[in-house]
């Protein structure tokens, strides 16, 4: 068998194997290569087949090790500049989980969770009402080993994730990251996305059962199933997007039924107040709102609803998925009364007589 045929065979064996050599074997291989170089004076431009395969084994092993060696929750908090949270994840109250699920093209690892009062350097406004908060840490990577796109990559804006708590016995649409005053932070390091999720304290529900969900869109009713009889929440295996779901191994004795019920009633009362205020508000004059704003031409997109009536819009840092039935009344044309605003921009929707929907972003003239 010729050298190149031997090389093909050995390369195939190495690349098709699921087993990775340990560090001691790597060191022995490297030493052997060094000895052979010294003894035989191998020309740098002509390595033997065995030496080439040895180098390949070492390289693939190191690469696999780098992908496997994730940052710890403590290190993730440090990277986000949150020393308080870093100390919390290093304390006795932190729960190490390290569960991994592979959904579609992504490998999602729930690393740990911690709850407490004033454990983060960055205070959330909800802490004035609900002092205790819960923080979870996750790592998301590509199954094929390619790096997750960072902020310099054009694909960065096309990949989004949403992490949310769910409570057994309560429909996910009622208790989730939005209703429970949630927040998120993330960064990319060595091709891996690290995310923190924070929300009101969920440990008070520990005696009922807790979940952490990871999805690519806020499409709860389609991505997950709720059993009204048992209170169980499960993945919809027919869902085409990302819908990971982790059971949290939190000690049930940490639950507090009375506090949990009081919390739910406070949320419901707040929602009723918000709804009442919305009913009493004067209708928004969108055209007047936009009078002093400047349209960003490249933001204008015509969007087509999917079979479920959902539209998707991506522009700069704006990523939106919305139900057209929540934006327009039946037969309504012109601007929608719904809009999204931040300190600098106003995102609005318009529909013409042919039913074509246009989404556009205006820059405020501050």
Tab-separated table of C-alpha atoms in Angstrom:
chain	number	residue	atom	x	y	z
A	1	UNK	CA	0.000	0.000	0.000
A	2	UNK	CA	1.386	3.383	-1.003
A	3	UNK	CA	1.973	6.170	1.502
A	4	UNK	CA	-0.901	8.322	0.280
A	5	UNK	CA	-3.230	5.292	0.487
A	6	UNK	CA	-2.061	4.621	4.048
A	7	UNK	CA	-2.675	8.267	4.869
A	8	UNK	CA	-6.221	8.156	3.475
A	9	UNK	CA	-7.010	5.064	5.496
A	10	UNK	CA	-5.544	6.396	8.738
A	11	UNK	CA	-7.173	9.796	8.327
A	12	UNK	CA	-10.535	8.111	7.808
A	13	UNK	CA	-10.057	6.042	10.953
A	14	UNK	CA	-9.131	9.103	13.014
A	15	UNK	CA	-11.902	11.347	11.725
A	16	UNK	CA	-14.627	8.721	11.975
A	17	UNK	CA	-13.780	7.713	15.534
A	18	UNK	CA	-15.847	9.011	18.438
A	19	UNK	CA	-13.056	8.308	20.911
A	20	UNK	CA	-10.596	11.045	21.848
A	21	UNK	CA	-7.039	10.344	23.039
A	22	UNK	CA	-6.279	11.408	26.574
A	23	UNK	CA	-3.628	13.966	27.501
A	24	UNK	CA	-0.975	11.371	28.339
A	25	UNK	CA	-1.285	9.801	24.895
A	26	UNK	CA	-1.071	13.218	23.277
A	27	UNK	CA	2.115	13.933	25.200
A	28	UNK	CA	3.631	10.593	24.206
A	29	UNK	CA	2.839	11.253	20.545
A	30	UNK	CA	4.376	14.720	20.688
A	31	UNK	CA	7.489	13.322	22.386
A	32	UNK	CA	7.773	10.578	19.790
A	33	UNK	CA	7.599	13.121	16.980
A	34	UNK	CA	10.338	15.138	18.678
A	35	UNK	CA	12.554	12.055	19.117
A	36	UNK	CA	12.103	11.013	15.494
A	37	UNK	CA	12.975	14.534	14.355
A	38	UNK	CA	16.178	14.496	16.366
A	39	UNK	CA	17.215	10.964	15.417
A	40	UNK	CA	16.384	11.011	11.722
A	41	UNK	CA	16.528	14.699	10.901
A	42	UNK	CA	13.167	14.717	9.151
A	43	UNK	CA	12.940	17.319	6.426
A	44	UNK	CA	10.393	19.923	7.592
A	45	UNK	CA	8.674	19.733	4.252
A	46	UNK	CA	8.328	15.925	4.225
A	47	UNK	CA	6.727	14.314	7.258
A	48	UNK	CA	6.068	10.600	7.407
A	49	UNK	CA	2.505	9.302	7.299
A	50	UNK	CA	2.614	8.307	10.961
A	51	UNK	CA	3.896	11.736	11.995
A	52	UNK	CA	1.148	13.487	10.019
A	53	UNK	CA	-1.545	11.323	11.583
A	54	UNK	CA	-0.044	11.874	15.030
A	55	UNK	CA	-0.183	15.627	14.541
A	56	UNK	CA	-3.772	15.335	13.330
A	57	UNK	CA	-4.755	13.310	16.406
A	58	UNK	CA	-3.209	15.896	18.714
A	59	UNK	CA	-4.845	18.768	16.827
A	60	UNK	CA	-8.309	17.201	16.841
A	61	UNK	CA	-7.975	16.289	20.500
A	62	UNK	CA	-6.992	19.837	21.457
A	63	UNK	CA	-9.838	21.249	19.367
A	64	UNK	CA	-12.366	18.906	20.965
A	65	UNK	CA	-11.040	19.751	24.412
A	66	UNK	CA	-11.345	23.497	23.750
A	67	UNK	CA	-14.977	23.076	22.688
A	68	UNK	CA	-15.768	20.908	25.705
A	69	UNK	CA	-14.092	23.170	28.270
A	70	UNK	CA	-16.828	25.689	28.976
A	71	UNK	CA	-16.526	28.694	31.221
A	72	UNK	CA	-17.947	28.195	34.696
A	73	UNK	CA	-21.004	30.191	35.877
A	74	UNK	CA	-18.629	32.195	38.079
A	75	UNK	CA	-16.432	33.035	35.084
A	76	UNK	CA	-19.448	33.938	32.947
A	77	UNK	CA	-20.631	36.458	35.542
A	78	UNK	CA	-17.097	37.865	35.707
A	79	UNK	CA	-17.049	38.313	31.923
A	80	UNK	CA	-20.272	40.301	32.250
A	81	UNK	CA	-18.658	42.516	34.886
A	82	UNK	CA	-21.003	41.299	37.638
A	83	UNK	CA	-18.786	40.535	40.623
A	84	UNK	CA	-21.723	40.092	42.985
A	85	UNK	CA	-23.283	37.417	40.789
A	86	UNK	CA	-19.877	35.779	40.379
A	87	UNK	CA	-19.601	35.425	44.160
A	88	UNK	CA	-23.166	34.087	44.336
A	89	UNK	CA	-22.431	31.338	41.807
A	90	UNK	CA	-19.375	30.449	43.873
A	91	UNK	CA	-21.421	30.220	47.080
A	92	UNK	CA	-23.347	27.456	48.817
A	93	UNK	CA	-26.732	28.580	47.494
A	94	UNK	CA	-25.809	27.973	43.848
A	95	UNK	CA	-27.134	24.819	42.169
A	96	UNK	CA	-24.911	23.144	39.565
A	97	UNK	CA	-26.983	21.506	36.809
A	98	UNK	CA	-24.844	20.876	33.676
A	99	UNK	CA	-27.615	19.336	31.571
A	100	UNK	CA	-27.291	19.436	27.794
A	101	UNK	CA	-29.941	19.113	25.091
A	102	UNK	CA	-29.371	19.069	21.349
A	103	UNK	CA	-32.173	20.731	19.401
A	104	UNK	CA	-31.742	21.159	15.660
A	105	UNK	CA	-28.334	22.674	14.915
A	106	UNK	CA	-27.624	23.736	18.492
A	107	UNK	CA	-26.283	22.204	21.674
A	108	UNK	CA	-27.761	23.951	24.716
A	109	UNK	CA	-26.296	23.475	28.197
A	110	UNK	CA	-28.027	24.685	31.350
A	111	UNK	CA	-25.055	25.153	33.659
A	112	UNK	CA	-26.418	26.432	36.941
A	113	UNK	CA	-28.893	28.562	38.833
A	114	UNK	CA	-28.852	30.718	41.949
A	115	UNK	CA	-31.447	32.775	43.802
A	116	UNK	CA	-31.206	35.434	46.445
A	117	UNK	CA	-31.584	39.058	47.469
A	118	UNK	CA	-29.233	41.716	46.060
A	119	UNK	CA	-26.796	39.163	44.664
A	120	UNK	CA	-26.170	41.040	41.407
A	121	UNK	CA	-24.309	44.312	40.948
A	122	UNK	CA	-26.973	45.365	38.445
A	123	UNK	CA	-30.264	46.045	40.159
A	124	UNK	CA	-33.561	45.435	38.354
A	125	UNK	CA	-36.423	47.870	38.923
A	126	UNK	CA	-38.676	44.955	39.971
A	127	UNK	CA	-36.519	44.413	43.068
A	128	UNK	CA	-38.317	47.299	44.746
A	129	UNK	CA	-41.431	45.087	44.804
A	130	UNK	CA	-39.901	41.580	44.659
A	131	UNK	CA	-36.459	41.769	46.343
A	132	UNK	CA	-35.422	38.185	45.585
A	133	UNK	CA	-34.228	37.301	42.095
A	134	UNK	CA	-33.247	34.113	40.255
A	135	UNK	CA	-30.310	33.901	37.828
A	136	UNK	CA	-29.529	31.023	35.487
A	137	UNK	CA	-26.522	30.527	33.204
A	138	UNK	CA	-26.463	28.719	29.858
A	139	UNK	CA	-24.022	27.919	27.049
A	140	UNK	CA	-25.162	27.556	23.431
A	141	UNK	CA	-22.949	26.164	20.670
A	142	UNK	CA	-23.240	24.754	17.159
A	143	UNK	CA	-23.510	20.967	16.880
A	144	UNK	CA	-21.102	20.920	13.934
A	145	UNK	CA	-18.445	22.798	15.893
A	146	UNK	CA	-18.551	26.009	13.861
A	147	UNK	CA	-18.441	29.137	16.044
A	148	UNK	CA	-21.533	31.077	16.980
A	149	UNK	CA	-21.551	34.407	15.085
A	150	UNK	CA	-20.342	37.353	17.129
A	151	UNK	CA	-21.416	40.981	16.796
A	152	UNK	CA	-19.058	41.514	13.829
A	153	UNK	CA	-20.661	38.697	11.836
A	154	UNK	CA	-23.532	39.569	9.431
A	155	UNK	CA	-25.388	36.486	10.716
A	156	UNK	CA	-25.350	37.796	14.306
A	157	UNK	CA	-28.690	39.597	13.948
A	158	UNK	CA	-30.356	36.532	12.431
A	159	UNK	CA	-29.749	34.268	15.428
A	160	UNK	CA	-31.758	34.982	18.547
A	161	UNK	CA	-32.660	33.022	21.664
A	162	UNK	CA	-35.082	33.570	24.489
A	163	UNK	CA	-34.655	31.905	27.889
A	164	UNK	CA	-37.680	31.714	30.170
A	165	UNK	CA	-38.778	30.132	33.452
A	166	UNK	CA	-41.939	28.010	33.466
A	167	UNK	CA	-43.863	26.864	36.546
A	168	UNK	CA	-45.562	23.477	36.737
A	169	UNK	CA	-49.300	23.896	37.161
A	170	UNK	CA	-49.379	27.265	35.413
A	171	UNK	CA	-49.747	27.821	31.696
A	172	UNK	CA	-46.462	29.142	30.206
A	173	UNK	CA	-48.313	32.078	28.650
A	174	UNK	CA	-49.193	33.292	32.163
A	175	UNK	CA	-45.870	32.857	33.981
A	176	UNK	CA	-42.802	33.434	31.820
A	177	UNK	CA	-39.779	35.687	31.345
A	178	UNK	CA	-41.953	38.699	30.483
A	179	UNK	CA	-44.610	38.428	33.181
A	180	UNK	CA	-41.950	37.636	35.806
A	181	UNK	CA	-39.905	40.805	35.194
A	182	UNK	CA	-37.123	39.072	33.336
A	183	UNK	CA	-33.891	40.187	31.753
A	184	UNK	CA	-30.954	38.700	29.864
A	185	UNK	CA	-27.269	39.270	29.106
A	186	UNK	CA	-24.975	37.396	26.755
A	187	UNK	CA	-21.615	37.364	25.001
A	188	UNK	CA	-19.654	35.173	22.582
A	189	UNK	CA	-16.322	33.673	23.622
A	190	UNK	CA	-14.326	31.045	21.703
A	191	UNK	CA	-17.302	30.498	19.415
A	192	UNK	CA	-19.732	29.745	22.265
A	193	UNK	CA	-22.649	31.930	23.340
A	194	UNK	CA	-22.955	32.370	27.100
A	195	UNK	CA	-26.247	33.719	28.455
A	196	UNK	CA	-27.630	34.703	31.820
A	197	UNK	CA	-31.364	34.822	32.458
A	198	UNK	CA	-32.801	36.696	35.430
A	199	UNK	CA	-36.347	36.992	36.754
A	200	UNK	CA	-38.330	37.226	39.961
A	201	UNK	CA	-37.500	34.473	42.457
A	202	UNK	CA	-38.746	31.098	41.213
A	203	UNK	CA	-37.545	29.058	44.210
A	204	UNK	CA	-40.829	29.845	45.970
A	205	UNK	CA	-42.435	27.510	43.375
A	206	UNK	CA	-39.943	24.678	44.005
A	207	UNK	CA	-42.590	22.469	45.645
A	208	UNK	CA	-44.660	22.607	42.436
A	209	UNK	CA	-41.940	21.978	39.851
A	210	UNK	CA	-39.769	24.297	37.778
A	211	UNK	CA	-38.542	24.472	34.197
A	212	UNK	CA	-36.141	26.556	32.134
A	213	UNK	CA	-37.109	26.869	28.464
A	214	UNK	CA	-34.876	27.994	25.600
A	215	UNK	CA	-36.568	29.041	22.356
A	216	UNK	CA	-35.682	30.949	19.216
A	217	UNK	CA	-38.973	32.873	19.185
A	218	UNK	CA	-41.563	33.819	21.768
A	219	UNK	CA	-44.028	31.286	20.378
A	220	UNK	CA	-44.963	29.519	23.612
A	221	UNK	CA	-48.358	28.147	22.586
A	222	UNK	CA	-46.857	26.314	19.606
A	223	UNK	CA	-43.452	25.376	21.014
A	224	UNK	CA	-44.719	23.787	24.244
A	225	UNK	CA	-47.649	21.722	25.472
A	226	UNK	CA	-49.499	22.301	28.736
A	227	UNK	CA	-51.466	19.504	30.381
A	228	UNK	CA	-54.264	21.233	32.286
A	229	UNK	CA	-54.987	18.095	34.350
A	230	UNK	CA	-51.474	17.359	35.607
A	231	UNK	CA	-49.934	20.807	35.209
A	232	UNK	CA	-47.030	19.259	33.286
A	233	UNK	CA	-45.286	21.279	30.591
A	234	UNK	CA	-43.542	19.457	27.736
A	235	UNK	CA	-41.877	20.141	24.398
A	236	UNK	CA	-43.953	20.000	21.247
A	237	UNK	CA	-41.840	17.541	19.265
A	238	UNK	CA	-43.510	18.657	16.029
A	239	UNK	CA	-42.353	22.240	16.502
A	240	UNK	CA	-39.845	23.197	13.818
A	241	UNK	CA	-37.871	25.751	15.818
A	242	UNK	CA	-35.780	25.628	18.998
A	243	UNK	CA	-37.758	24.581	22.091
A	244	UNK	CA	-35.418	23.109	24.684
A	245	UNK	CA	-36.944	22.415	28.114
A	246	UNK	CA	-35.027	21.614	31.302
A	247	UNK	CA	-36.476	20.284	34.563
A	248	UNK	CA	-34.824	22.160	37.409
A	249	UNK	CA	-33.484	19.968	40.218
A	250	UNK	CA	-34.366	22.449	42.960
A	251	UNK	CA	-35.012	21.129	46.477
A	252	UNK	CA	-38.842	21.137	46.908
A	253	UNK	CA	-38.387	22.218	50.531
A	254	UNK	CA	-37.307	25.638	49.241
A	255	UNK	CA	-40.842	26.205	47.973
A	256	UNK	CA	-43.235	28.455	49.823
A	257	UNK	CA	-46.841	27.948	48.753
A	258	UNK	CA	-48.245	30.996	50.561
A	259	UNK	CA	-45.547	33.331	49.240
A	260	UNK	CA	-46.013	31.926	45.740
A	261	UNK	CA	-49.764	32.555	45.831
A	262	UNK	CA	-49.215	36.065	47.151
A	263	UNK	CA	-46.739	36.693	44.323
A	264	UNK	CA	-49.240	35.493	41.690
A	265	UNK	CA	-51.971	37.715	43.101
A	266	UNK	CA	-49.614	40.707	42.971
A	267	UNK	CA	-48.851	39.970	39.327
A	268	UNK	CA	-52.545	39.623	38.497
A	269	UNK	CA	-53.395	42.862	40.272
A	270	UNK	CA	-50.636	44.657	38.395
A	271	UNK	CA	-51.925	43.255	35.099
A	272	UNK	CA	-55.491	44.384	35.854
A	273	UNK	CA	-54.242	47.892	36.653
A	274	UNK	CA	-52.237	47.971	33.441
A	275	UNK	CA	-55.233	46.810	31.383
A	276	UNK	CA	-57.484	49.416	33.013
A	277	UNK	CA	-54.972	52.179	32.287
A	278	UNK	CA	-54.725	51.008	28.671
A	279	UNK	CA	-58.516	51.166	28.294
A	280	UNK	CA	-58.561	54.725	29.589
A	281	UNK	CA	-55.741	55.918	27.336
A	282	UNK	CA	-56.517	58.178	24.401
A	283	UNK	CA	-55.870	56.477	21.022
A	284	UNK	CA	-52.341	57.072	19.775
A	285	UNK	CA	-52.024	59.306	16.721
A	286	UNK	CA	-49.155	57.498	14.998
A	287	UNK	CA	-48.752	60.123	12.284
A	288	UNK	CA	-48.430	62.865	14.904
A	289	UNK	CA	-45.956	60.705	16.810
A	290	UNK	CA	-43.815	60.366	13.681
A	291	UNK	CA	-44.058	64.019	12.667
A	292	UNK	CA	-40.701	64.982	14.152
A	293	UNK	CA	-39.052	61.581	13.565
A	294	UNK	CA	-36.889	60.599	10.574
A	295	UNK	CA	-37.538	57.413	8.600
A	296	UNK	CA	-34.511	55.116	8.237
A	297	UNK	CA	-34.819	54.071	4.567
A	298	UNK	CA	-32.914	50.787	4.905
A	299	UNK	CA	-35.253	49.718	7.719
A	300	UNK	CA	-38.333	49.534	5.474
A	301	UNK	CA	-39.399	45.917	4.872
A	302	UNK	CA	-42.487	44.347	3.378
A	303	UNK	CA	-43.310	41.216	5.385
A	304	UNK	CA	-45.512	38.241	4.620
A	305	UNK	CA	-47.297	36.406	7.455
A	306	UNK	CA	-46.560	32.695	7.755
A	307	UNK	CA	-49.301	30.049	7.914
A	308	UNK	CA	-49.836	30.847	11.604
A	309	UNK	CA	-50.277	34.571	10.934
A	310	UNK	CA	-46.864	35.526	12.354
A	311	UNK	CA	-44.515	38.099	10.797
A	312	UNK	CA	-40.738	38.396	11.294
A	313	UNK	CA	-38.744	41.622	11.138
A	314	UNK	CA	-34.970	42.018	11.478
A	315	UNK	CA	-33.181	45.352	11.341
A	316	UNK	CA	-30.017	46.325	13.215
A	317	UNK	CA	-30.603	45.389	16.868
A	318	UNK	CA	-34.352	45.016	16.343
A	319	UNK	CA	-35.670	41.446	16.101
A	320	UNK	CA	-39.412	41.024	16.130
A	321	UNK	CA	-41.949	38.249	15.682
A	322	UNK	CA	-45.579	39.326	15.987
A	323	UNK	CA	-49.093	38.079	15.324
A	324	UNK	CA	-50.817	40.222	12.674
A	325	UNK	CA	-54.127	39.760	14.509
A	326	UNK	CA	-52.644	41.656	17.447
A	327	UNK	CA	-51.482	44.467	15.150
A	328	UNK	CA	-54.511	45.064	12.927
A	329	UNK	CA	-58.262	44.812	13.218
A	330	UNK	CA	-60.005	42.831	10.489
A	331	UNK	CA	-59.960	44.892	7.313
A	332	UNK	CA	-57.899	47.684	8.892
A	333	UNK	CA	-55.590	49.640	6.556
A	334	UNK	CA	-53.030	52.330	7.291
A	335	UNK	CA	-50.907	52.481	10.432
A	336	UNK	CA	-51.430	49.978	13.227
A	337	UNK	CA	-52.116	51.391	16.690
A	338	UNK	CA	-49.354	49.092	17.932
A	339	UNK	CA	-45.789	50.357	17.905
A	340	UNK	CA	-42.505	49.635	19.673
A	341	UNK	CA	-40.349	52.420	21.088
A	342	UNK	CA	-37.023	52.799	22.830
A	343	UNK	CA	-34.950	55.865	23.667
A	344	UNK	CA	-33.912	56.426	20.050
A	345	UNK	CA	-36.305	54.641	17.708
A	346	UNK	CA	-39.969	54.046	16.875
A	347	UNK	CA	-40.928	50.838	15.060
A	348	UNK	CA	-44.318	51.000	13.293
A	349	UNK	CA	-46.547	48.835	11.083
A	350	UNK	CA	-48.686	49.713	8.087
A	351	UNK	CA	-51.060	47.694	5.890
A	352	UNK	CA	-52.371	48.724	2.468
A	353	UNK	CA	-55.656	47.871	0.739
A	354	UNK	CA	-54.067	44.755	-0.813
A	355	UNK	CA	-53.154	43.429	2.610
A	356	UNK	CA	-49.403	44.063	2.188
A	357	UNK	CA	-47.771	44.773	5.555
A	358	UNK	CA	-44.805	47.131	5.822
A	359	UNK	CA	-42.619	47.445	8.901
A	360	UNK	CA	-40.357	50.467	9.299
A	361	UNK	CA	-38.167	52.146	11.889
A	362	UNK	CA	-38.021	55.888	12.555
A	363	UNK	CA	-35.203	57.699	14.358
A	364	UNK	CA	-36.453	60.073	17.039
A	365	UNK	CA	-35.427	63.687	16.642
A	366	UNK	CA	-34.312	64.153	20.250
